[in-house]
């Protein structure tokens, strides 16, 4: 029996580490002890480990990954450390040279032989182990979903995309039903499924229909609510007893359940039950809380069962990486339409895709889709004006159909061969990208379908969009505040007084590209103003208006 430590570097991410969760399944089936840690585990945890698996994500997290690897190499022999994932595949040679004798494993683990074991198990097709997420306090927003693939690969080979490196061959996984069935048995049911296929529509219609039929068989049926959540108390006690049996840590698991249960019982009005709970609550918040929970197991399960919601809910299928608008046909959409698709994600990465995008959108709408989302690349080959045109066209498209729920996700290009996010597209500059980041933070990263909302955030035309991108970031972030006091209009007058060359110099200066005499131009004083100065009264407005 080996002690296995699974590690994800301490960056923020939406999705749990699927690769590590499959490795957890593999090692637990071998009878090994498995622990998951996010970031740098303390020395007592590390030193007990016979093997460490470290996952990697985007290449711009390179420095975080290296720092994490070095931490574990300080305590363990290098050859006991295995590194995989996206970055490890894209930058395999560079990473291998950096980490010495530690093993860098590219692409999917299609055989345990890749890890030095002789049982030749296809780890990539194993169910994912959701229980390891109870080892960490980090909350993954997408963790409460089934997450899987029905296909791997994409033949498009877009220059900005890493899929051709990560999954060079288009193929079928052929284990959808077995994986979901096993995950339900082991970890309980989940309402929705995220399919991470990179281009599902490459599949011929017969295969696409087979995939959709399997999803329907698994309960993902359009316009038919079939999901009733499992009793959370039953799930908790199953996890607790398993962890006690294997001598795994229970601290975070118990913390989370006690927090949930204390909120849950506020809905209970029955006096007899409330009286018993009142005597339990102090003990549940003390050093004997685990003992208290176990002694009252049946009572807790019964209380949760009695008062929890048992209303059937609609399940949803989310092709999370998006649908290729160029490949969507009436026939393929007819096949897909048996599924409860929400949202229906389409990529709109270039103005060249406009015709295909609008056509695909219309087909999906005619087959009953009412929840849309789309990805919009920027900072690549197109200008800020091209981006505005795409975004505006999208908002108008959303408003030309009835009964829609729709939003767009602008996504800044970060080239797959760079180890940071410093890339600036040839038509963009550092100031514009900084302003885009402020706008997206204010709008929570999306462009909604409301036209007035779009015009306010991005301007009524391309000229105004450029003006907003040039605006001081504080003025963008606190738009109403600076407008009402007159500072925005005062800044605008200064901007309009600049000739074309001076505007170029302003943007270069704000982007850190020049430090000439323009550094003394009076418009720059507006870029030093902060909200705090304004609301605290330390700013003399008369000096600026």
mmCIF file with all atom_site columns, C-alpha atoms in Angstrom, residues 13-18 129-131 133-134 138-147 189-194:
data_model
loop_
_atom_site.group_PDB
_atom_site.id
_atom_site.type_symbol
_atom_site.label_atom_id
_atom_site.label_alt_id
_atom_site.label_comp_id
_atom_site.label_asym_id
_atom_site.label_entity_id
_atom_site.label_seq_id
_atom_site.pdbx_PDB_ins_code
_atom_site.Cartn_x
_atom_site.Cartn_y
_atom_site.Cartn_z
_atom_site.occupancy
_atom_site.B_iso_or_equiv
_atom_site.pdbx_formal_charge
_atom_site.auth_seq_id
_atom_site.auth_comp_id
_atom_site.auth_asym_id
_atom_site.auth_atom_id
_atom_site.pdbx_PDB_model_num
ATOM 1  C CA . UNK A 1 13  ? -9.838  27.805 -11.460 1.00 0.00 ? 13  UNK A CA 1
ATOM 2  C CA . UNK A 1 14  ? -13.431 26.893 -12.173 1.00 0.00 ? 14  UNK A CA 1
ATOM 3  C CA . UNK A 1 15  ? -13.063 23.179 -12.854 1.00 0.00 ? 15  UNK A CA 1
ATOM 4  C CA . UNK A 1 16  ? -11.731 20.551 -10.454 1.00 0.00 ? 16  UNK A CA 1
ATOM 5  C CA . UNK A 1 17  ? -8.578  18.686 -11.590 1.00 0.00 ? 17  UNK A CA 1
ATOM 6  C CA . UNK A 1 18  ? -10.181 15.889 -13.593 1.00 0.00 ? 18  UNK A CA 1
ATOM 7  C CA . UNK A 1 129 ? -13.197 10.570 -7.723  1.00 0.00 ? 129 UNK A CA 1
ATOM 8  C CA . UNK A 1 130 ? -15.266 13.442 -6.312  1.00 0.00 ? 130 UNK A CA 1
ATOM 9  C CA . UNK A 1 131 ? -14.420 12.519 -2.719  1.00 0.00 ? 131 UNK A CA 1
ATOM 10 C CA . UNK A 1 133 ? -12.373 17.421 -3.159  1.00 0.00 ? 133 UNK A CA 1
ATOM 11 C CA . UNK A 1 134 ? -13.270 17.074 0.529   1.00 0.00 ? 134 UNK A CA 1
ATOM 12 C CA . UNK A 1 138 ? -11.118 25.504 -2.115  1.00 0.00 ? 138 UNK A CA 1
ATOM 13 C CA . UNK A 1 139 ? -14.551 25.563 -3.763  1.00 0.00 ? 139 UNK A CA 1
ATOM 14 C CA . UNK A 1 140 ? -14.622 24.682 -7.456  1.00 0.00 ? 140 UNK A CA 1
ATOM 15 C CA . UNK A 1 141 ? -17.655 26.401 -9.055  1.00 0.00 ? 141 UNK A CA 1
ATOM 16 C CA . UNK A 1 142 ? -18.170 23.519 -11.494 1.00 0.00 ? 142 UNK A CA 1
ATOM 17 C CA . UNK A 1 143 ? -17.547 20.656 -9.069  1.00 0.00 ? 143 UNK A CA 1
ATOM 18 C CA . UNK A 1 144 ? -21.203 19.702 -8.577  1.00 0.00 ? 144 UNK A CA 1
ATOM 19 C CA . UNK A 1 145 ? -21.607 18.408 -12.138 1.00 0.00 ? 145 UNK A CA 1
ATOM 20 C CA . UNK A 1 146 ? -20.778 15.271 -14.013 1.00 0.00 ? 146 UNK A CA 1
ATOM 21 C CA . UNK A 1 147 ? -17.699 16.223 -16.055 1.00 0.00 ? 147 UNK A CA 1
ATOM 22 C CA . UNK A 1 189 ? -26.316 11.696 -8.495  1.00 0.00 ? 189 UNK A CA 1
ATOM 23 C CA . UNK A 1 190 ? -25.638 15.107 -10.005 1.00 0.00 ? 190 UNK A CA 1
ATOM 24 C CA . UNK A 1 191 ? -28.106 17.290 -11.799 1.00 0.00 ? 191 UNK A CA 1
ATOM 25 C CA . UNK A 1 192 ? -26.165 18.445 -14.859 1.00 0.00 ? 192 UNK A CA 1
ATOM 26 C CA . UNK A 1 193 ? -23.400 17.209 -17.110 1.00 0.00 ? 193 UNK A CA 1
ATOM 27 C CA . UNK A 1 194 ? -20.523 19.213 -18.567 1.00 0.00 ? 194 UNK A CA 1
#
